[in-house]
XYZ file of C-alpha atoms in Angstrom:
351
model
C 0.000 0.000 0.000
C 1.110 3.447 -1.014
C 2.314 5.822 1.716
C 0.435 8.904 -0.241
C -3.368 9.033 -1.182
C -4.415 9.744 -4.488
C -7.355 11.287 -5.482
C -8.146 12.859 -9.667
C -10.757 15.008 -10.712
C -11.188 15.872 -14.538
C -12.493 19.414 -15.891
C -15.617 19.455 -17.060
C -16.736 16.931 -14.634
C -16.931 14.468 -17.465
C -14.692 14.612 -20.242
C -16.412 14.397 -23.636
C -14.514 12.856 -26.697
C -13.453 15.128 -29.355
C -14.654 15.202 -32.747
C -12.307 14.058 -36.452
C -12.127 17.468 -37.456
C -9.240 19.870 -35.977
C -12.265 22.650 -35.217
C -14.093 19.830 -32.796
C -11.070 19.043 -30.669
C -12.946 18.778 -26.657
C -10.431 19.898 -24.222
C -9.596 18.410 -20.739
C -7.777 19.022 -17.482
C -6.964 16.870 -14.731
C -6.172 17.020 -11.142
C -4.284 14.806 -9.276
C -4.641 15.355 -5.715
C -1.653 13.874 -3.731
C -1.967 13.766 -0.129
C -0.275 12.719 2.964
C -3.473 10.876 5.426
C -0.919 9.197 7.879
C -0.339 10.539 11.449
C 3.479 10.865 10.727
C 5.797 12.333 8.346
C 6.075 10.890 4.919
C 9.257 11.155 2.707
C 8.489 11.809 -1.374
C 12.118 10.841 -2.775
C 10.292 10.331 -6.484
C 6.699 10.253 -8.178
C 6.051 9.665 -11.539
C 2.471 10.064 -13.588
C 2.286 8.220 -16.368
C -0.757 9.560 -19.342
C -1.612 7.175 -22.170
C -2.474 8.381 -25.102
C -2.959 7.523 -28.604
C -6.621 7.164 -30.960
C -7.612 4.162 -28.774
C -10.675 3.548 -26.399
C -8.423 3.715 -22.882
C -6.136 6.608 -24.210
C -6.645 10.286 -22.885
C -5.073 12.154 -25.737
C -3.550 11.451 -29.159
C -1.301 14.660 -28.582
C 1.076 14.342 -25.560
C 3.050 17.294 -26.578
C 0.262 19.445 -26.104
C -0.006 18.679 -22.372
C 0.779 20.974 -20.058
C 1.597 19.720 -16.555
C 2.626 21.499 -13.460
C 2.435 21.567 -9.693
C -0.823 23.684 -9.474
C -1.059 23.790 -5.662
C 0.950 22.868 -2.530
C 0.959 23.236 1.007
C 4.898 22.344 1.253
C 7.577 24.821 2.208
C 8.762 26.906 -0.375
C 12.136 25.521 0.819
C 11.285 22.537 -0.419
C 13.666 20.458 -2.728
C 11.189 19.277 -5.468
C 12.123 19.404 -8.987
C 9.454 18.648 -12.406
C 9.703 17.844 -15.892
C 7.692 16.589 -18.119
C 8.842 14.074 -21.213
C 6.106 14.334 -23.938
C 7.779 11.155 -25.860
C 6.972 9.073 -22.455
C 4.085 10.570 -21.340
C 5.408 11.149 -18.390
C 5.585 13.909 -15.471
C 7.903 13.311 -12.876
C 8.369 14.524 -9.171
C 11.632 14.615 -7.951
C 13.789 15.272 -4.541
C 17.145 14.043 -4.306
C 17.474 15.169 -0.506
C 13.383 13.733 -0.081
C 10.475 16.037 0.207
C 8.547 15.693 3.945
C 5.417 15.786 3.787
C 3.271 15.938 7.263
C 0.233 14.847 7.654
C -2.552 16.864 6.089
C -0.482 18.173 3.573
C -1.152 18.394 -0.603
C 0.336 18.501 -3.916
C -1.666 18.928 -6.698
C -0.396 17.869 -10.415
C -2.303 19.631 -13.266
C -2.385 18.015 -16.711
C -4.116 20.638 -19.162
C -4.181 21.708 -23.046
C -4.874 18.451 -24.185
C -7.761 17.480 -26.495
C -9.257 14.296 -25.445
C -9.134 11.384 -27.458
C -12.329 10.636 -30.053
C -13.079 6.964 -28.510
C -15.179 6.919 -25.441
C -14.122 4.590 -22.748
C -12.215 3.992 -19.366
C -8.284 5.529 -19.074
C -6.200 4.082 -16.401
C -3.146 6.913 -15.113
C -0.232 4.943 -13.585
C 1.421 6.530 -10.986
C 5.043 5.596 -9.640
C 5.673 6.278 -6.078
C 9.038 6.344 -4.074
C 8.809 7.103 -0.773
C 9.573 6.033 2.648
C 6.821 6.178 6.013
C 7.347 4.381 9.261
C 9.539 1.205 7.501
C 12.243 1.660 4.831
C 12.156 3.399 1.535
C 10.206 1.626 -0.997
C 8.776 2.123 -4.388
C 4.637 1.505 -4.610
C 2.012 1.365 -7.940
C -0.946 3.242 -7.987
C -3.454 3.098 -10.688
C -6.402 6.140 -11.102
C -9.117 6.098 -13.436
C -11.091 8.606 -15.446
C -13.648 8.167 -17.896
C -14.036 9.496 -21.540
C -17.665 9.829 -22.625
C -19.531 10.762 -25.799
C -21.191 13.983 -25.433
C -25.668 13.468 -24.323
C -26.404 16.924 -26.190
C -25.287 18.452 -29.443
C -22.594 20.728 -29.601
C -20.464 22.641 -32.297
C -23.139 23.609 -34.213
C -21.456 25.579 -37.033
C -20.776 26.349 -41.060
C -17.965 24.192 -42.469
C -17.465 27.818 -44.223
C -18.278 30.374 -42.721
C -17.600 32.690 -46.058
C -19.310 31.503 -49.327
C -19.256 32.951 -52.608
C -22.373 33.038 -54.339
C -22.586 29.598 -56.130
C -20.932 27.671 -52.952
C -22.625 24.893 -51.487
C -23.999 25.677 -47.950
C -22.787 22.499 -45.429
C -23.493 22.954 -41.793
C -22.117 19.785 -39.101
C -22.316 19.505 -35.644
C -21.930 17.022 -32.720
C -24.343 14.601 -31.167
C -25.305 11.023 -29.835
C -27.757 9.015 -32.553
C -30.785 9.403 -29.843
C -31.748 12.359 -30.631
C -33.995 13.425 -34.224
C -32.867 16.194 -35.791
C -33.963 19.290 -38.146
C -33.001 21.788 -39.330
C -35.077 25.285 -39.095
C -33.998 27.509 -42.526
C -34.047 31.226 -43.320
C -37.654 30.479 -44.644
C -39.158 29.440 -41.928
C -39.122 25.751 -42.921
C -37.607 22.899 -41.109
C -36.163 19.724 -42.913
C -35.693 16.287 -41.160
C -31.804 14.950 -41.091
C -31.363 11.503 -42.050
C -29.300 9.009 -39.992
C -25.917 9.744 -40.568
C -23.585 7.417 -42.324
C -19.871 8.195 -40.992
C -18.337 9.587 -37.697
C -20.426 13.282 -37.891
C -23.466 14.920 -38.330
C -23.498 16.887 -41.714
C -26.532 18.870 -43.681
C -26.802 20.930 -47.042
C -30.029 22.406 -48.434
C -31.541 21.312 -51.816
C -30.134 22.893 -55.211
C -31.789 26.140 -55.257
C -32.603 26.356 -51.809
C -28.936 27.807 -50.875
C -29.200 31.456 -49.456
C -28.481 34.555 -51.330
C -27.703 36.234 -48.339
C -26.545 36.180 -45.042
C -28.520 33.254 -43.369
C -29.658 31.593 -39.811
C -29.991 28.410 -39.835
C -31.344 26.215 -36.273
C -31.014 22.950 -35.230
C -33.971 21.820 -33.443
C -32.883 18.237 -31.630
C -35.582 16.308 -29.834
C -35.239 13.271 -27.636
C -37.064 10.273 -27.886
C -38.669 10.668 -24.331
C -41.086 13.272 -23.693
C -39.616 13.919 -20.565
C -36.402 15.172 -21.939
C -35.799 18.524 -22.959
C -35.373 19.698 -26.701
C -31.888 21.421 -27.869
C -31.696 23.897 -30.351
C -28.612 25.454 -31.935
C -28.071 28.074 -34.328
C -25.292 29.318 -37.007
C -25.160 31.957 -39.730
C -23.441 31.296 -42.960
C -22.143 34.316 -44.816
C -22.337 34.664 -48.841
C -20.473 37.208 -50.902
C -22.250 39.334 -52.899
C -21.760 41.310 -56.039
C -22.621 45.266 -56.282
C -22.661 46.890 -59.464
C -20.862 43.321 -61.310
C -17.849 44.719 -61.030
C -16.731 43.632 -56.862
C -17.649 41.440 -54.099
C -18.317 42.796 -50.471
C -19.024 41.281 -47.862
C -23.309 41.052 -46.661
C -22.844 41.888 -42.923
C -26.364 42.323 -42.605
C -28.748 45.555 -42.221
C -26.725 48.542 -41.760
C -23.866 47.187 -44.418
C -23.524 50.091 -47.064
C -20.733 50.707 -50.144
C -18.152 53.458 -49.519
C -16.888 55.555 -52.380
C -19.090 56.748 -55.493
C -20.804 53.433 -55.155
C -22.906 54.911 -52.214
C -27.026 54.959 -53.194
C -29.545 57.300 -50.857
C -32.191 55.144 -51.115
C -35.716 56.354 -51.136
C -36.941 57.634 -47.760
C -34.557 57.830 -45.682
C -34.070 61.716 -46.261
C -37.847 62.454 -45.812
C -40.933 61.164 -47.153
C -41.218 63.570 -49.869
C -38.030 62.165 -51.969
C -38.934 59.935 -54.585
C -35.807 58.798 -56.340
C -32.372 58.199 -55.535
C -29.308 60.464 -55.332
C -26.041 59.489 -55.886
C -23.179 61.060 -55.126
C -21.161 62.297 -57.965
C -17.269 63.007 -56.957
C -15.985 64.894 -59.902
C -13.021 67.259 -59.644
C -14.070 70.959 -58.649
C -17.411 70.185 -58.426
C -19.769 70.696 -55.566
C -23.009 69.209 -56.497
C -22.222 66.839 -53.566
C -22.186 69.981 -50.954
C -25.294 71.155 -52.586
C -27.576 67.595 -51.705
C -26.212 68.364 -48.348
C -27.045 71.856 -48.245
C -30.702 70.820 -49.761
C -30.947 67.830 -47.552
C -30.283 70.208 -44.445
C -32.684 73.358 -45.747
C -35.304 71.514 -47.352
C -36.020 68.519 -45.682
C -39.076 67.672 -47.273
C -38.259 68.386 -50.823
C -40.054 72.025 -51.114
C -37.693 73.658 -53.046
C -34.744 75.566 -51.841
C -35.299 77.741 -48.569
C -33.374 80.542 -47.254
C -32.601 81.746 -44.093
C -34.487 84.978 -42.496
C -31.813 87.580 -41.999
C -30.922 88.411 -38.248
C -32.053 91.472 -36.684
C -29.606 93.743 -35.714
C -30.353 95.784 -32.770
C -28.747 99.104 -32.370
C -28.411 101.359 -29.331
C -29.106 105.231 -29.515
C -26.976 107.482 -28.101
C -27.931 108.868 -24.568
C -30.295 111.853 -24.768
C -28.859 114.511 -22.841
C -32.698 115.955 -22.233
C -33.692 112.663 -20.316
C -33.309 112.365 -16.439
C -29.860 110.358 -15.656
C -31.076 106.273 -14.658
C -34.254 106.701 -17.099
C -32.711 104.005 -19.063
C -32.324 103.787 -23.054
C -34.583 103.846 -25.729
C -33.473 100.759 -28.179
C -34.061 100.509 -32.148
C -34.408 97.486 -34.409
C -33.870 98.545 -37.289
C -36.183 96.225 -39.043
C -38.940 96.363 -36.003
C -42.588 97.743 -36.385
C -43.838 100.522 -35.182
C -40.986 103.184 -34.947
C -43.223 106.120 -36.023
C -45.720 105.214 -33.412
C -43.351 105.724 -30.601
C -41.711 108.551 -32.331
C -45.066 110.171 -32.031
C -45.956 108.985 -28.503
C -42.818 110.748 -27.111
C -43.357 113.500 -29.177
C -46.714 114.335 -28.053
C-alpha cells in the first residue's frame, strides 16, 4: 500500500470525446490530488504520472506534446527540494527530490495536466502513478493506478458552417456534434424545417436542396428532440455568410442591415431623407465640383423636398446714443432697425 493518497478530478466533470475534425477538438484538465493521510511524516524521494495516449478507447489524448503539466497547488515549504519535468515522448511527469520532500500529515500537492484534447473513442483511461517514498519502515517504491472516464457527449454541440464565407454559387454544409438518440432538423431562413437523415460516418453533416442555398446572409437552427417526452429539446443556431456582387464589377461582404458601399458606389435610397423624396441620389465626386455639398445643403434646408429655402436675416439691434434731455437712470430707448412701429413711438414721445 502506497504511503500517499491519491485522489483525480477531470475538468468538465466528465470529459467528452473530441470530434475528427481539428475545429471539434474537446479539451480536458486533470487534477491529481496527492496527499499525505498518515499521522506521521512521509518522505516523497520520487513520483512519476504516467498519461496514455494515442486514438484508442483507454487513451486520454492522441497529442502528448500538447499537455501541459505542473504543480498547481501545494501546502509544502517553499524551501522545499522538489524538482518537475515533463517528457512528452513518455508521457510522463515526474516529481523529484534528491534530498526527499517531507510531507506531514494533512499536507497536498496537486499535479495539473491541461491543453490536451481528449481522445475521439469513449471509454475507461487508467493513469499509472510511480511512487518512491519512505513512512514508518524503509524506503520503498509503490504502484498506484487512477481512473477517469471518456464519454460521448448526451447533447449536441459545435453547431457551425464548415465555411463560414461563401461565394455566391458555394454549397452551404453545416455539421455539428451529437449522440444518434436524438432526431434532428433543421429550421432555414424560410421558416421551414427539414428532417436529417441518420448519418452514415463519424459526424453529423446537412446541405439544403439545389436552389434552396441562401443569397444572403442566413440563420440556420437545429432543433434536436429526444425520444422521451420527458427530456428537454436542444436547439442550436449558425449563420453562414455569402459574398455578394454590387454593381458586377466587386464582391463585399453582406454583414447584414446597416452594411452600405463606400466611395461613389454609395445609393440614398428612397426615404430615408424624408418622405417627400422619390428617387435616388447618388453622389457624384468629380473634380471641382460641388453638387455633392449642394444635396447636403438641400438635404439640411429643405427637408421635405419644397424647393430651396433661405434663411431669415438676423435682426440687428442698435443702441441710440444717450439723450442729454432725459433724467440720468431713465434708461435707453433701443431701435431694431427692421422692427414695427418706430413712427408710433416717435409720435408717442413726441406728443
Amino acid at each position: 500500500m502506497a504511503n500517499l493518497h491519491y485522489e483525480i478530478l477531470t475538468d468538465p466533470a466528465q470529459l467528452q470525446v473530441s470530434g475528427t475534425g481539428k475545429d471539434e477538438e474537446s479539451p480536458g484538465t486533470v487534477h491529481i490530488v496527492v496527499s499525505n493521510p498518515n499521522a506521521w511524516f512521509v518522505t516523497l524521494y520520487d513520483l512519476a504520472v504516467t498519461v496514455p495516449y494515442g486514438t484508442g478507447r483507454d487513451h486520454l489524448t492522441v497529442d502528448p506534446d500538447r499537455i501541459r503539466a505542473r504543480v498547481s497547488r501545494s501546502t509544502l515549504s517553499p524551501t522545499v527540494d522538489l524538482a518537475d519535468t515533463w517528457d512528452g515522448t513518455a508521457g510522463t511527469y515526474r516529481l523529484e527530490s534528491s534530498s526527499g520532500a517531507r510531507l506531514r500529515r494533512g499536507e497536498v500537492i496537486v499535479i495539473e495536466l491541461t491543453g490536451f484534447p481528449v481522445s475521439s473513442e469513449e471509454g475507461l483511461v487508467l493513469l499509472s502513478v510511480a511512487e518512491e517514498s519512505q513512512g514508518r519502515g524503509a524506503r520503498n517504491e509503490h504502484l498506484v493506478t487512477l481512473s477517469l472516464l471518456k464519454r460521448a457527449p448526451k447533447i449536441p454541440r459545435n453547431f457551425r458552417a464548415e465555411k463560414t464565407l461563401l461565394g455566391s454559387t458555394e454549397r452551404v454544409t453545416l455539421r455539428w456534434d451529437g449522440p444518434d438518440g436524438l432526431g434532428y432538423k433543421i429550421q432555414g431562413p424560410d421558416g421551414l424545417t427539414q428532417t436529417v437523415p441518420q448519418r452514415s460516418g463519424p459526424d453529423w453533416s446537412w446541405s439544403p436542396k439545389p436552389g434552396e442555398e441562401p443569397k444572403r446572409d442566413a440563420t440556420y437552427i437545429l432543433i434536436a428532440t429526444p425520444q422521451s417526452e420527458h427530456q428537454p429539446g436542444y436547439c442550436l443556431t449558425a449563420q453562414p455568410r455569402v459574398r455578394e456582387r454590387h454593381g458586377g464589377e466587386r464582391a463585399v461582404h453582406s454583414l447584414g442591415q446597416g452594411h452600405r458601399p463606400r466611395g461613389p458606389d454609395r445609393v440614398h435610397r428612397p426615404g430615408r431623407e424624408g418622405p417627400g423624396r422619390a428617387a435616388e441620389v447618388r453622389h457624384a465626386r468629380r473634380a471641382g465640383s460641388h453638387r455633392g455639398n449642394r444635396h447636403r445643403h438641400d438635404r439640411r434646408h429643405d427637408p421635405l423636398g419644397q424647393g430651396h429655402r433661405t434663411r431669415r436675416p438676423h435682426r440687428i439691434h442698435r443702441t441710440r446714443r444717450p439723450d442729454p434731455r432725459r433724467p440720468a437712470g431713465a434708461g435707453h430707448r433701443h431701435r431694431c432697425s427692421t422692427g414695427r412701429g418706430d413712427r408710433e413711438r416717435r409720435a408717442a414721445a413726441g406728443a
